[in-house]
PDB file of C-alpha atoms in Angstrom:
ATOM      1  CA  MET A   1       0.900  -4.765   1.117  1.00 90.00           C
ATOM      2  CA  ARG A   2       1.247  -1.745   3.802  1.00 95.00           C
ATOM      3  CA  ILE A   3      -1.081  -2.458   7.189  1.00 97.00           C
ATOM      4  CA  LEU A   4      -0.550   0.720   8.675  1.00 97.00           C
ATOM      5  CA  ILE A   5      -1.675   0.979  13.089  1.00 96.00           C
ATOM      6  CA  CYS A   6      -2.087   4.796  14.435  1.00 95.00           C
ATOM      7  CA  ASP A   7      -2.607   4.569  18.234  1.00 92.00           C
ATOM      8  CA  ASP A   8      -1.429   6.228  21.380  1.00 90.00           C
ATOM      9  CA  ASP A   9      -1.356   3.165  22.978  1.00 91.00           C
ATOM     10  CA  ARG A  10       2.149   2.414  22.171  1.00 93.00           C
ATOM     11  CA  MET A  11       1.408  -1.573  23.761  1.00 94.00           C
ATOM     12  CA  PHE A  12      -1.814  -1.928  21.884  1.00 93.00           C
ATOM     13  CA  SER A  13       0.039  -0.811  18.462  1.00 95.00           C
ATOM     14  CA  ALA A  14       3.092  -3.663  19.380  1.00 96.00           C
ATOM     15  CA  GLN A  15       0.309  -5.968  20.845  1.00 95.00           C
ATOM     16  CA  LEU A  16      -1.780  -5.382  17.406  1.00 96.00           C
ATOM     17  CA  GLU A  17       1.695  -5.788  15.231  1.00 97.00           C
ATOM     18  CA  LYS A  18       2.154  -9.162  16.159  1.00 96.00           C
ATOM     19  CA  CYS A  19      -1.776 -10.446  16.353  1.00 96.00           C
ATOM     20  CA  ILE A  20      -1.482  -9.591  12.165  1.00 97.00           C
ATOM     21  CA  THR A  21       2.343 -11.166  11.938  1.00 96.00           C
ATOM     22  CA  ASP A  22       0.955 -14.305  13.090  1.00 96.00           C
ATOM     23  CA  TYR A  23      -2.316 -14.585  10.523  1.00 95.00           C
ATOM     24  CA  PHE A  24      -0.206 -14.107   7.793  1.00 95.00           C
ATOM     25  CA  HIS A  25       2.687 -16.044   9.069  1.00 94.00           C
ATOM     26  CA  ARG A  26      -0.541 -19.013  10.158  1.00 93.00           C
ATOM     27  CA  ASN A  27      -1.948 -18.561   6.715  1.00 92.00           C
ATOM     28  CA  GLU A  28       1.520 -18.894   4.468  1.00 92.00           C
ATOM     29  CA  LEU A  29       0.784 -15.225   3.247  1.00 90.00           C
ATOM     30  CA  LYS A  30       3.128 -12.944   2.324  1.00 90.00           C
ATOM     31  CA  ALA A  31       3.976 -11.022   5.576  1.00 92.00           C
ATOM     32  CA  PRO A  32       3.242  -7.369   4.636  1.00 94.00           C
ATOM     33  CA  GLU A  33       5.032  -4.118   5.707  1.00 96.00           C
ATOM     34  CA  ILE A  34       3.588  -2.819   8.907  1.00 97.00           C
ATOM     35  CA  ALA A  35       3.985   0.632   9.790  1.00 97.00           C
ATOM     36  CA  ILE A  36       3.383   1.660  13.296  1.00 96.00           C
ATOM     37  CA  PHE A  37       2.195   5.590  14.105  1.00 95.00           C
ATOM     38  CA  ASP A  38       1.512   7.442  17.635  1.00 93.00           C
ATOM     39  CA  SER A  39      -0.865  10.060  16.064  1.00 92.00           C
ATOM     40  CA  GLY A  40      -2.807  11.307  13.436  1.00 90.00           C
ATOM     41  CA  GLU A  41      -0.700  13.948  12.456  1.00 93.00           C
ATOM     42  CA  GLU A  42       2.029  11.432  11.926  1.00 94.00           C
ATOM     43  CA  LEU A  43      -0.047   9.142  10.090  1.00 94.00           C
ATOM     44  CA  LEU A  44      -1.129  12.202   8.004  1.00 93.00           C
ATOM     45  CA  GLY A  45       3.061  12.777   7.240  1.00 93.00           C
ATOM     46  CA  ASP A  46       3.579  10.096   5.882  1.00 92.00           C
ATOM     47  CA  THR A  47       4.181   9.360   2.407  1.00 89.00           C
ATOM     48  CA  GLY A  48       3.515   5.631   1.875  1.00 91.00           C
ATOM     49  CA  GLU A  49       0.922   3.160   0.263  1.00 90.00           C
ATOM     50  CA  ARG A  50      -2.142   3.035   2.610  1.00 92.00           C
ATOM     51  CA  ASP A  51      -3.501  -0.309   1.871  1.00 92.00           C
ATOM     52  CA  ILE A  52      -5.387  -1.448   5.146  1.00 95.00           C
ATOM     53  CA  VAL A  53      -5.745   0.945   8.577  1.00 95.00           C
ATOM     54  CA  PHE A  54      -6.435   1.073  11.789  1.00 95.00           C
ATOM     55  CA  LEU A  55      -7.237   3.859  13.535  1.00 91.00           C
ATOM     56  CA  ASP A  56      -7.709   4.369  17.311  1.00 89.00           C
ATOM     57  CA  VAL A  57     -10.665   6.870  18.346  1.00 83.00           C
ATOM     58  CA  GLU A  58      -9.329   9.078  20.735  1.00 81.00           C
ATOM     59  CA  MET A  59      -5.962  10.027  20.900  1.00 81.00           C
ATOM     60  CA  PRO A  60      -3.982  13.426  21.867  1.00 83.00           C
ATOM     61  CA  GLY A  61      -3.979  15.908  18.533  1.00 82.00           C
ATOM     62  CA  LEU A  62      -6.402  15.073  15.649  1.00 81.00           C
ATOM     63  CA  SER A  63      -9.287  12.436  15.951  1.00 79.00           C
ATOM     64  CA  GLY A  64      -9.197   8.840  14.728  1.00 79.00           C
ATOM     65  CA  ILE A  65     -12.364   9.860  12.840  1.00 81.00           C
ATOM     66  CA  TYR A  66     -10.843  12.873  11.357  1.00 85.00           C
ATOM     67  CA  ILE A  67      -7.867  10.835   9.734  1.00 88.00           C
ATOM     68  CA  GLY A  68     -10.712   8.088   8.895  1.00 86.00           C
ATOM     69  CA  ASN A  69     -12.127  11.105   6.901  1.00 85.00           C
ATOM     70  CA  GLU A  70      -9.098  12.520   4.591  1.00 89.00           C
ATOM     71  CA  LEU A  71      -7.901   9.194   4.515  1.00 90.00           C
ATOM     72  CA  LYS A  72     -11.106   8.187   2.561  1.00 83.00           C
ATOM     73  CA  LYS A  73     -10.597  11.568   0.234  1.00 83.00           C
ATOM     74  CA  LYS A  74      -7.354  10.690  -0.450  1.00 85.00           C
ATOM     75  CA  ASN A  75      -7.953   7.269  -1.785  1.00 82.00           C
ATOM     76  CA  GLU A  76     -11.629   5.736  -1.469  1.00 76.00           C
ATOM     77  CA  ALA A  77      -9.515   2.410  -1.927  1.00 78.00           C
ATOM     78  CA  VAL A  78      -8.119   2.666   1.648  1.00 87.00           C
ATOM     79  CA  ILE A  79      -9.230  -0.595   4.244  1.00 90.00           C
ATOM     80  CA  ILE A  80      -9.785   1.487   7.957  1.00 90.00           C
ATOM     81  CA  PHE A  81     -10.191  -0.371  10.655  1.00 92.00           C
ATOM     82  CA  VAL A  82     -11.907   2.001  13.705  1.00 87.00           C
ATOM     83  CA  ILE A  83     -10.344   0.815  17.141  1.00 85.00           C
ATOM     84  CA  SER A  84     -12.056   2.530  20.431  1.00 75.00           C
ATOM     85  CA  SER A  85     -13.360   0.856  23.674  1.00 65.00           C
ATOM     86  CA  PHE A  86     -16.956   3.473  23.407  1.00 56.00           C
ATOM     87  CA  SER A  87     -18.722   2.408  21.163  1.00 54.00           C
ATOM     88  CA  GLU A  88     -20.657   5.944  20.620  1.00 53.00           C
ATOM     89  CA  TYR A  89     -18.162   6.864  17.634  1.00 49.00           C
ATOM     90  CA  LEU A  90     -20.112   4.477  15.545  1.00 51.00           C
ATOM     91  CA  ASP A  91     -22.324   6.500  13.889  1.00 53.00           C
ATOM     92  CA  GLU A  92     -19.231   8.820  12.884  1.00 54.00           C
ATOM     93  CA  ALA A  93     -17.024   5.878  11.790  1.00 46.00           C
ATOM     94  CA  MET A  94     -19.949   4.986   9.254  1.00 50.00           C
ATOM     95  CA  ARG A  95     -19.842   7.955   7.411  1.00 54.00           C
ATOM     96  CA  PHE A  96     -16.346   7.245   6.049  1.00 54.00           C
ATOM     97  CA  HIS A  97     -17.487   3.872   4.869  1.00 62.00           C
ATOM     98  CA  VAL A  98     -15.352   2.101   7.731  1.00 75.00           C
ATOM     99  CA  PHE A  99     -14.563  -1.484   6.754  1.00 79.00           C
ATOM    100  CA  ARG A 100     -15.075  -2.882  11.065  1.00 81.00           C
ATOM    101  CA  TYR A 101     -15.267  -1.210  13.712  1.00 81.00           C
ATOM    102  CA  LEU A 102     -13.154  -3.306  16.380  1.00 84.00           C
ATOM    103  CA  SER A 103     -13.977  -2.867  20.263  1.00 81.00           C
ATOM    104  CA  LYS A 104     -10.982  -2.488  22.474  1.00 84.00           C
ATOM    105  CA  PRO A 105      -9.851  -5.389  24.669  1.00 85.00           C
ATOM    106  CA  LEU A 106      -8.891  -6.879  21.446  1.00 88.00           C
ATOM    107  CA  GLU A 107     -10.556 -10.184  20.407  1.00 90.00           C
ATOM    108  CA  ARG A 108      -7.916 -12.104  18.528  1.00 92.00           C
ATOM    109  CA  GLN A 109     -10.530 -14.162  16.568  1.00 92.00           C
ATOM    110  CA  ARG A 110     -12.379 -11.675  15.805  1.00 90.00           C
ATOM    111  CA  LEU A 111      -9.756  -9.874  14.410  1.00 93.00           C
ATOM    112  CA  PHE A 112      -8.598 -12.605  12.576  1.00 94.00           C
ATOM    113  CA  ARG A 113     -12.125 -12.622  10.252  1.00 90.00           C
ATOM    114  CA  ASN A 114     -11.954  -9.239   9.894  1.00 89.00           C
ATOM    115  CA  LEU A 115      -8.813  -9.476   8.575  1.00 92.00           C
ATOM    116  CA  ARG A 116      -9.907 -12.683   6.144  1.00 89.00           C
ATOM    117  CA  ASP A 117     -12.425 -10.001   5.011  1.00 85.00           C
ATOM    118  CA  ALA A 118     -10.733  -7.157   4.442  1.00 88.00           C
ATOM    119  CA  LEU A 119      -7.313  -9.164   2.866  1.00 88.00           C
ATOM    120  CA  GLN A 120     -10.549 -10.247   0.048  1.00 80.00           C
ATOM    121  CA  VAL A 121     -12.130  -6.771  -0.690  1.00 78.00           C
ATOM    122  CA  TYR A 122      -8.252  -5.774  -0.602  1.00 82.00           C
ATOM    123  CA  HIS A 123      -7.296  -8.986  -3.473  1.00 77.00           C
ATOM    124  CA  SER A 124     -10.628  -8.188  -5.848  1.00 72.00           C
ATOM    125  CA  ALA A 125      -9.987  -4.396  -5.740  1.00 69.00           C
ATOM    126  CA  ALA A 126      -6.308  -5.000  -6.522  1.00 71.00           C
ATOM    127  CA  ALA A 127      -6.977  -7.533  -9.559  1.00 77.00           C
ATOM    128  CA  LYS A 128      -5.819  -6.620 -13.065  1.00 85.00           C
ATOM    129  CA  LEU A 129      -7.802  -7.505 -16.019  1.00 91.00           C
ATOM    130  CA  LEU A 130      -6.930  -7.961 -19.630  1.00 94.00           C
ATOM    131  CA  ILE A 131      -9.303  -6.090 -22.051  1.00 96.00           C
ATOM    132  CA  GLU A 132      -8.388  -7.377 -25.344  1.00 96.00           C
ATOM    133  CA  THR A 133      -8.980  -5.525 -28.698  1.00 96.00           C
ATOM    134  CA  ARG A 134      -8.429  -4.587 -31.909  1.00 95.00           C
ATOM    135  CA  GLN A 135      -6.121  -2.304 -30.963  1.00 95.00           C
ATOM    136  CA  GLY A 136      -3.967  -3.797 -29.039  1.00 96.00           C
ATOM    137  CA  CYS A 137      -4.292  -5.143 -25.500  1.00 96.00           C
ATOM    138  CA  TYR A 138      -5.171  -2.873 -22.384  1.00 95.00           C
ATOM    139  CA  THR A 139      -5.109  -3.750 -18.494  1.00 94.00           C
ATOM    140  CA  VAL A 140      -7.328  -2.752 -16.515  1.00 93.00           C
ATOM    141  CA  LEU A 141      -8.473  -2.815 -11.976  1.00 89.00           C
ATOM    142  CA  ALA A 142     -11.512  -4.629 -11.528  1.00 88.00           C
ATOM    143  CA  SER A 143     -12.930  -2.325  -9.037  1.00 86.00           C
ATOM    144  CA  ASP A 144     -12.635   0.562 -12.626  1.00 90.00           C
ATOM    145  CA  ILE A 145     -15.569  -1.671 -14.348  1.00 94.00           C
ATOM    146  CA  ILE A 146     -18.599  -0.324 -14.298  1.00 96.00           C
ATOM    147  CA  SER A 147     -20.355  -2.102 -16.412  1.00 97.00           C
ATOM    148  CA  ILE A 148     -20.166  -4.456 -19.071  1.00 97.00           C
ATOM    149  CA  GLU A 149     -22.786  -4.159 -22.598  1.00 97.00           C
ATOM    150  CA  SER A 150     -23.262  -6.514 -25.381  1.00 95.00           C
ATOM    151  CA  LEU A 151     -25.650  -4.878 -27.527  1.00 91.00           C
ATOM    152  CA  GLY A 152     -24.753  -7.951 -30.861  1.00 87.00           C
ATOM    153  CA  ARG A 153     -21.701  -9.194 -30.886  1.00 87.00           C
ATOM    154  CA  LYS A 154     -20.013  -5.294 -29.909  1.00 95.00           C
ATOM    155  CA  ILE A 155     -18.845  -6.580 -26.439  1.00 97.00           C
ATOM    156  CA  THR A 156     -18.764  -2.709 -24.323  1.00 97.00           C
ATOM    157  CA  VAL A 157     -16.061  -2.452 -21.132  1.00 97.00           C
ATOM    158  CA  HIS A 158     -17.034   0.703 -19.541  1.00 97.00           C
ATOM    159  CA  THR A 159     -14.247   1.541 -17.016  1.00 95.00           C
ATOM    160  CA  ILE A 160     -13.057   5.262 -15.068  1.00 92.00           C
ATOM    161  CA  GLN A 161     -10.966   5.590 -17.970  1.00 92.00           C
ATOM    162  CA  GLY A 162     -13.585   5.032 -20.965  1.00 94.00           C
ATOM    163  CA  ASP A 163     -14.748   2.375 -22.876  1.00 96.00           C
ATOM    164  CA  TYR A 164     -13.180  -0.321 -24.642  1.00 97.00           C
ATOM    165  CA  GLU A 165     -14.432  -2.687 -27.608  1.00 97.00           C
ATOM    166  CA  SER A 166     -13.520  -6.141 -26.021  1.00 97.00           C
ATOM    167  CA  LEU A 167     -13.186  -9.126 -28.509  1.00 96.00           C
ATOM    168  CA  GLN A 168     -14.335 -11.328 -25.329  1.00 95.00           C
ATOM    169  CA  THR A 169     -18.275 -12.369 -25.012  1.00 94.00           C
ATOM    170  CA  ILE A 170     -20.225 -11.884 -22.251  1.00 93.00           C
ATOM    171  CA  LYS A 171     -19.624 -15.608 -20.707  1.00 92.00           C
ATOM    172  CA  TYR A 172     -16.060 -15.032 -20.583  1.00 93.00           C
ATOM    173  CA  TRP A 173     -16.435 -11.462 -18.862  1.00 94.00           C
ATOM    174  CA  LEU A 174     -19.491 -13.267 -16.099  1.00 90.00           C
ATOM    175  CA  GLY A 175     -16.720 -15.718 -15.682  1.00 88.00           C
ATOM    176  CA  ILE A 176     -13.378 -13.729 -14.548  1.00 87.00           C
ATOM    177  CA  LEU A 177     -15.512 -11.191 -12.548  1.00 85.00           C
ATOM    178  CA  ASN A 178     -16.480 -13.563  -9.985  1.00 69.00           C
ATOM    179  CA  MET A 179     -16.722 -10.865  -6.844  1.00 70.00           C
ATOM    180  CA  ASN A 180     -19.563  -9.896  -4.949  1.00 74.00           C
ATOM    181  CA  CYS A 181     -18.861  -5.974  -6.245  1.00 84.00           C
ATOM    182  CA  PHE A 182     -20.793  -7.546  -9.234  1.00 91.00           C
ATOM    183  CA  PHE A 183     -24.357  -8.475 -10.709  1.00 94.00           C
ATOM    184  CA  GLN A 184     -25.096  -9.578 -14.161  1.00 96.00           C
ATOM    185  CA  PRO A 185     -29.469  -8.140 -13.957  1.00 96.00           C
ATOM    186  CA  HIS A 186     -29.486  -8.494 -17.546  1.00 96.00           C
ATOM    187  CA  ARG A 187     -28.682 -11.271 -20.099  1.00 95.00           C
ATOM    188  CA  SER A 188     -26.952  -8.534 -21.662  1.00 96.00           C
ATOM    189  CA  PHE A 189     -25.027  -6.994 -19.262  1.00 97.00           C
ATOM    190  CA  ILE A 190     -22.924  -6.955 -15.514  1.00 97.00           C
ATOM    191  CA  ILE A 191     -22.706  -4.062 -13.732  1.00 97.00           C
ATOM    192  CA  ASN A 192     -20.093  -3.142 -10.598  1.00 94.00           C
ATOM    193  CA  MET A 193     -22.836  -2.545  -7.544  1.00 90.00           C
ATOM    194  CA  LYS A 194     -19.469   0.037  -6.741  1.00 88.00           C
ATOM    195  CA  TYR A 195     -21.190   2.681  -9.423  1.00 93.00           C
ATOM    196  CA  VAL A 196     -25.079   2.158  -8.683  1.00 94.00           C
ATOM    197  CA  SER A 197     -26.747   5.474  -8.316  1.00 92.00           C
ATOM    198  CA  GLY A 198     -29.980   4.481  -8.703  1.00 93.00           C
ATOM    199  CA  PHE A 199     -32.864   1.946  -9.916  1.00 95.00           C
ATOM    200  CA  ASP A 200     -36.248   1.224 -10.065  1.00 95.00           C
ATOM    201  CA  HIS A 201     -37.791  -2.445 -11.906  1.00 94.00           C
ATOM    202  CA  SER A 202     -36.401  -1.959 -15.031  1.00 96.00           C
ATOM    203  CA  VAL A 203     -32.875  -0.277 -15.682  1.00 97.00           C
ATOM    204  CA  ILE A 204     -30.397   0.591 -12.925  1.00 97.00           C
ATOM    205  CA  GLN A 205     -28.787   3.690 -13.683  1.00 96.00           C
ATOM    206  CA  LEU A 206     -24.968   3.837 -12.874  1.00 96.00           C
ATOM    207  CA  CYS A 207     -22.281   6.791 -12.107  1.00 91.00           C
ATOM    208  CA  GLU A 208     -24.727   9.556 -11.220  1.00 86.00           C
ATOM    209  CA  ASN A 209     -27.258   8.179 -14.222  1.00 88.00           C
ATOM    210  CA  ARG A 210     -24.149   8.491 -16.618  1.00 91.00           C
ATOM    211  CA  ILE A 211     -24.478   4.388 -17.421  1.00 95.00           C
ATOM    212  CA  LYS A 212     -27.904   2.452 -17.783  1.00 96.00           C
ATOM    213  CA  ALA A 213     -28.524  -1.443 -17.803  1.00 97.00           C
ATOM    214  CA  TYR A 214     -31.652  -3.476 -18.287  1.00 97.00           C
ATOM    215  CA  LEU A 215     -32.846  -5.107 -14.702  1.00 97.00           C
ATOM    216  CA  THR A 216     -35.770  -8.115 -15.861  1.00 96.00           C
ATOM    217  CA  ARG A 217     -38.564  -7.852 -13.098  1.00 93.00           C
ATOM    218  CA  ARG A 218     -37.588 -11.340 -12.124  1.00 94.00           C
ATOM    219  CA  LYS A 219     -34.355 -10.142 -10.849  1.00 95.00           C
ATOM    220  CA  TYR A 220     -35.555  -7.678  -9.653  1.00 95.00           C
ATOM    221  CA  THR A 221     -36.149  -8.526  -5.356  1.00 94.00           C
ATOM    222  CA  GLU A 222     -32.439 -10.577  -6.385  1.00 94.00           C
ATOM    223  CA  PHE A 223     -30.451  -8.024  -7.196  1.00 95.00           C
ATOM    224  CA  LYS A 224     -32.109  -5.366  -4.280  1.00 93.00           C
ATOM    225  CA  GLN A 225     -31.234  -8.007  -2.093  1.00 91.00           C
ATOM    226  CA  ALA A 226     -27.381  -8.658  -3.378  1.00 89.00           C
ATOM    227  CA  TYR A 227     -27.474  -4.684  -3.600  1.00 89.00           C
ATOM    228  CA  LEU A 228     -28.407  -3.541  -0.300  1.00 86.00           C
ATOM    229  CA  LEU A 229     -25.903  -6.722   0.946  1.00 78.00           C
ATOM    230  CA  TYR A 230     -23.193  -5.047  -0.972  1.00 79.00           C
ATOM    231  CA  LEU A 231     -23.986  -2.179   0.730  1.00 77.00           C
ATOM    232  CA  GLU A 232     -23.973  -3.931   4.126  1.00 68.00           C
ATOM    233  CA  SER A 233     -19.999  -4.602   3.319  1.00 61.00           C
ATOM    234  CA  ALA A 234     -19.103  -1.613   2.362  1.00 58.00           C
ATOM    235  CA  ARG A 235     -20.020   0.142   5.514  1.00 53.00           C
TER     236      ARG A 235
END
């Protein structure tokens, strides 16, 4: 894992780096690589992985808002924390789905709580799953699974890369896809809320209406609430 800090205040960057290091040490987690940048230009010129990024809003040159938008264009899965002393930037930051908005001075315990949540999201998105088919076995990221569909004895796993006819049962997939972004709206479907493009009382549309899943009326309210919570957590 690689964590980036971008802030023109070097003392604050050093404080934040120490807090992050302490969190991983206290929880007996493998220490991440931490890279510190003084400007947005310097960060954008970096060619390494960008898993979690802490961005100051107000910096000379390119602003944190601009940098955040650029990072999301290149990697939608990057987890971005926006840091600022001024709350008026919140609306702009939310437009590129900032993960959390942290204020200065840094609150250590609040940082720890939000860092825990970020790591849960990171590990869920990075989880690799095995799909067994008659043709062989294939590895996919959990975040790339759009939906699972059961039709008779045929189990189809719809992914970004394509469709796979899985030998595993819908019960198996329900047990392994236990992240908050997955939901079972009907006994024959499991969907990834990341790809929901619309829904009514009977059908959920996925991937700009290219794939659909049935939604039972008794689960409509539960799904709607779960989806709203997912949208809130994805901001």
